[in-house]
């Protein structure tokens, strides 16, 4: 099973700042890495899939990069609604696995 | 418009069997490249993928739970059912279903239901 390790566990930032979240895989996942956003009491929402493809309706301030084992989600300028928990997911190998999450909180 | 909704018991007793149903609309499980998966999330914890069924009948399970899980589809009803046996308090979680497509077809787990919280207690 591929283990995804997200860092940091918690990121404190302010609106308008740039946020960078990391996801490292225990072995290569090719480009099959996705990112989800989850707010309290809500289901996760797909942001980015296959490393850098934005899902339908996702603002351009969300961007993804990386390959193999190291991936990054960048939010170029934080909006108040971006403070949430973010999860990465790999689908290169069965079973599908999620990271443990990064909490993005307001500083 | 694609929607999914989970339904099932909110409370089960230890050792009982849980049956949760995902009813969806806006897509068909007879279309090539379409699947429906189940994911769960214990309170305050991370997401855990459980199982998935594809349009062609292929199923995949989490290895750690495979012996306890069964996933089935009913294309005439637009439903996917997850059965989990021998429930334990460790299985307390919100159970989500989501549409999924394989890597050569599109995006993974792109539409989700709101989830259903299942508690295990005697």
Coordinates of C-alpha atoms in Angstrom, one line a residue:
Chain A
X1 CA 0.0 0.0 0.0
X2 CA 1.3 3.5 -0.9
X3 CA 1.5 5.8 2.1
X4 CA 1.0 9.5 1.5
X5 CA 2.6 11.8 4.0
X6 CA 1.3 15.4 4.1
X7 CA 3.2 18.3 5.5
X8 CA 2.9 20.4 7.5
X9 CA 0.1 19.0 9.6
X10 CA -1.1 22.5 10.3
X11 CA -0.3 25.7 8.3
X12 CA -1.1 29.1 9.7
X13 CA -1.5 31.8 7.1
X14 CA -3.3 35.1 6.5
X15 CA -5.7 36.0 3.7
X16 CA -3.8 37.3 0.7
X17 CA -0.8 35.2 1.4
X18 CA 0.5 32.3 -0.7
X19 CA 0.1 28.8 0.8
X20 CA 2.2 25.7 -0.1
X21 CA 1.1 22.3 1.0
X22 CA 3.1 19.1 0.4
X23 CA 2.3 15.5 -0.2
X24 CA 5.0 12.8 -0.4
X25 CA 4.4 9.3 -1.5
X26 CA 6.2 6.2 -0.2
X27 CA 6.7 5.1 -3.8
X28 CA 6.1 6.6 -7.2
X29 CA 2.5 7.4 -8.1
X30 CA 3.4 8.8 -11.5
X31 CA 1.1 11.8 -12.1
X32 CA -2.0 10.3 -10.4
X33 CA -2.2 12.5 -7.4
X34 CA -5.3 14.5 -6.5
X35 CA -6.1 17.1 -3.9
X36 CA -9.3 17.6 -2.0
X37 CA -10.6 20.4 0.3
X38 CA -12.9 19.6 3.2
X39 CA -14.7 22.1 5.4
X40 CA -16.3 21.2 8.7
X41 CA -19.5 19.2 8.3
X42 CA -19.1 18.9 4.5
X43 CA -18.0 16.2 2.1
X44 CA -14.6 16.6 0.5
X45 CA -14.4 18.6 -2.7
X46 CA -12.1 17.7 -5.6
X47 CA -9.7 20.5 -6.4
X48 CA -6.9 19.1 -8.5
X49 CA -6.5 15.7 -10.2
X50 CA -3.6 14.1 -12.1
X51 CA -1.2 16.5 -10.4
X52 CA -2.2 19.7 -12.1
X53 CA -5.7 19.5 -13.6
X54 CA -8.2 21.8 -11.9
X55 CA -11.6 20.2 -11.4
X56 CA -14.7 21.9 -12.8
X57 CA -15.4 25.2 -11.1
X58 CA -12.1 25.4 -9.2
X59 CA -10.6 28.9 -9.1
X60 CA -7.3 29.5 -10.8
X61 CA -5.6 30.4 -7.5
X62 CA -5.4 26.7 -6.8
X63 CA -2.5 25.0 -8.6
X64 CA -0.8 21.6 -8.4
X65 CA 2.7 20.4 -9.4
X66 CA 5.1 17.6 -8.9
X67 CA 5.7 14.0 -10.1
X68 CA 6.7 10.6 -8.9
X69 CA 6.8 10.9 -5.1
X70 CA 6.7 14.7 -4.3
X71 CA 3.7 16.9 -5.0
X72 CA 2.6 20.4 -4.0
X73 CA -0.7 22.2 -3.8
X74 CA -0.3 26.0 -4.1
X75 CA -2.9 28.5 -3.3
X76 CA -1.6 31.7 -4.8
X77 CA -3.5 34.3 -2.7
X78 CA -5.6 32.9 0.2
X79 CA -9.3 33.9 0.4
X80 CA -11.2 33.6 3.6
X81 CA -13.1 30.5 2.3
X82 CA -9.9 28.6 1.6
X83 CA -9.2 27.9 5.3
X84 CA -10.1 24.2 5.6
X85 CA -8.4 20.8 5.7
X86 CA -6.7 19.5 2.5
X87 CA -6.1 15.9 1.6
X88 CA -4.1 14.3 -1.1
X89 CA -5.1 11.0 -2.8
X90 CA -3.2 8.6 -5.1
X91 CA -4.9 6.3 -7.6
X92 CA -1.8 4.9 -9.3
X93 CA -2.0 1.7 -7.3
X94 CA -4.7 -0.2 -5.5
X95 CA -5.7 0.4 -2.9
X96 CA -6.5 4.1 -3.4
X97 CA -5.0 5.9 -0.4
X98 CA -5.4 9.3 1.2
X99 CA -2.9 11.4 3.1
X100 CA -3.6 12.3 6.7
X101 CA -4.5 15.9 5.9
X102 CA -3.1 19.4 6.3
X103 CA -5.2 21.9 8.3
X104 CA -4.9 25.4 6.8
X105 CA -5.9 27.8 9.6
X106 CA -6.1 31.6 9.8
X107 CA -3.1 33.2 11.5
Chain B
X1 CA -26.6 17.6 -12.5
X2 CA -24.8 14.8 -10.7
X3 CA -25.9 14.0 -7.2
X4 CA -25.3 11.1 -4.8
X5 CA -26.9 10.4 -1.4
X6 CA -26.1 7.8 1.2
X7 CA -28.8 6.1 3.3
X8 CA -28.8 3.5 6.0
X9 CA -29.0 3.0 9.7
X10 CA -27.5 5.6 12.0
X11 CA -26.9 3.1 14.8
X12 CA -25.8 -0.5 14.7
X13 CA -24.9 -2.9 17.5
X14 CA -21.4 -4.5 17.8
X15 CA -21.1 -7.6 15.6
X16 CA -24.1 -6.6 13.5
X17 CA -23.9 -6.1 9.7
X18 CA -24.1 -2.6 8.3
X19 CA -25.8 -2.0 4.9
X20 CA -25.5 1.5 3.4
X21 CA -27.0 2.5 0.1
X22 CA -25.8 5.1 -2.4
X23 CA -28.5 6.5 -4.7
X24 CA -27.2 8.6 -7.5
X25 CA -28.5 10.6 -10.4
X26 CA -27.0 12.5 -13.4
X27 CA -24.8 9.6 -14.6
X28 CA -25.2 5.9 -15.3
X29 CA -23.2 2.9 -14.0
X30 CA -23.7 1.4 -17.4
X31 CA -21.4 4.0 -19.0
X32 CA -17.9 3.0 -19.8
X33 CA -15.4 4.5 -17.4
X34 CA -17.8 5.1 -14.5
X35 CA -17.5 3.8 -11.0
X36 CA -18.9 4.5 -7.6
X37 CA -16.7 4.2 -4.5
X38 CA -17.2 4.3 -0.7
X39 CA -15.0 6.2 1.7
X40 CA -15.3 6.7 5.4
X41 CA -14.1 9.2 8.0
X42 CA -14.0 8.7 11.7
X43 CA -14.9 11.8 13.7
X44 CA -11.9 14.2 13.6
X45 CA -9.8 11.8 11.5
X46 CA -8.6 11.4 8.0
X47 CA -10.4 9.9 5.0
X48 CA -10.2 6.1 4.3
X49 CA -11.1 4.5 1.0
X50 CA -13.1 1.3 1.4
X51 CA -14.4 -0.1 -1.9
X52 CA -15.3 0.6 -5.5
X53 CA -17.4 -0.9 -8.2
X54 CA -17.0 -0.1 -12.0
X55 CA -19.5 -0.1 -14.8
X56 CA -18.1 -3.4 -16.0
X57 CA -18.6 -5.1 -12.7
X58 CA -15.0 -4.9 -11.6
X59 CA -14.7 -4.4 -7.8
X60 CA -11.8 -3.3 -5.6
X61 CA -11.6 -3.4 -1.8
X62 CA -9.3 -2.0 0.8
X63 CA -7.0 -4.9 1.7
X64 CA -7.4 -4.3 5.4
X65 CA -11.2 -4.6 5.3
X66 CA -11.6 -6.9 2.3
X67 CA -12.9 -9.8 4.4
X68 CA -15.7 -7.7 5.9
X69 CA -16.8 -5.8 2.8
X70 CA -19.1 -6.5 -0.1
X71 CA -20.0 -3.8 -2.8
X72 CA -22.8 -4.4 -5.3
X73 CA -24.5 -2.3 -8.0
X74 CA -28.1 -2.1 -9.2
X75 CA -28.0 -0.2 -12.4
X76 CA -31.8 -0.3 -12.8
X77 CA -32.2 1.6 -9.5
X78 CA -29.0 3.8 -9.9
X79 CA -27.8 2.4 -6.6
X80 CA -24.6 1.0 -5.1
X81 CA -24.7 -0.9 -1.8
X82 CA -21.9 -1.5 0.7
X83 CA -22.2 -4.2 3.2
X84 CA -19.8 -4.3 6.2
X85 CA -20.0 -7.3 8.5
X86 CA -19.0 -7.6 12.2
X87 CA -19.3 -3.9 13.0
X88 CA -17.2 -2.6 15.9
X89 CA -17.0 0.7 17.7
X90 CA -13.8 1.4 15.7
X91 CA -16.1 1.5 12.6
X92 CA -17.9 4.7 13.9
X93 CA -17.5 7.1 11.0
X94 CA -19.2 9.2 8.3
X95 CA -19.6 7.0 5.3
X96 CA -19.5 8.7 1.9
X97 CA -20.1 7.5 -1.6
X98 CA -18.5 9.2 -4.6
X99 CA -18.4 8.9 -8.4
X100 CA -15.1 7.7 -9.7
X101 CA -13.5 7.3 -13.1
X102 CA -10.2 5.4 -13.8
X103 CA -7.1 7.3 -14.7
X104 CA -7.6 6.9 -18.5
X105 CA -11.2 8.2 -18.3
X106 CA -11.2 11.2 -16.1
X107 CA -11.1 12.4 -12.5
X108 CA -11.1 10.4 -9.3
X109 CA -13.9 10.7 -6.7
X110 CA -15.2 13.8 -8.3
X111 CA -18.7 14.0 -7.0
X112 CA -19.6 13.1 -3.4
X113 CA -22.7 12.5 -1.3
X114 CA -23.2 14.5 1.9
X115 CA -22.3 11.4 4.0
X116 CA -24.1 9.4 6.6
X117 CA -22.8 9.1 10.2
X118 CA -22.9 5.5 11.5
X119 CA -22.5 4.9 15.3
X120 CA -21.7 1.5 16.7
X121 CA -23.0 0.9 20.2
X122 CA -24.9 -1.6 22.2

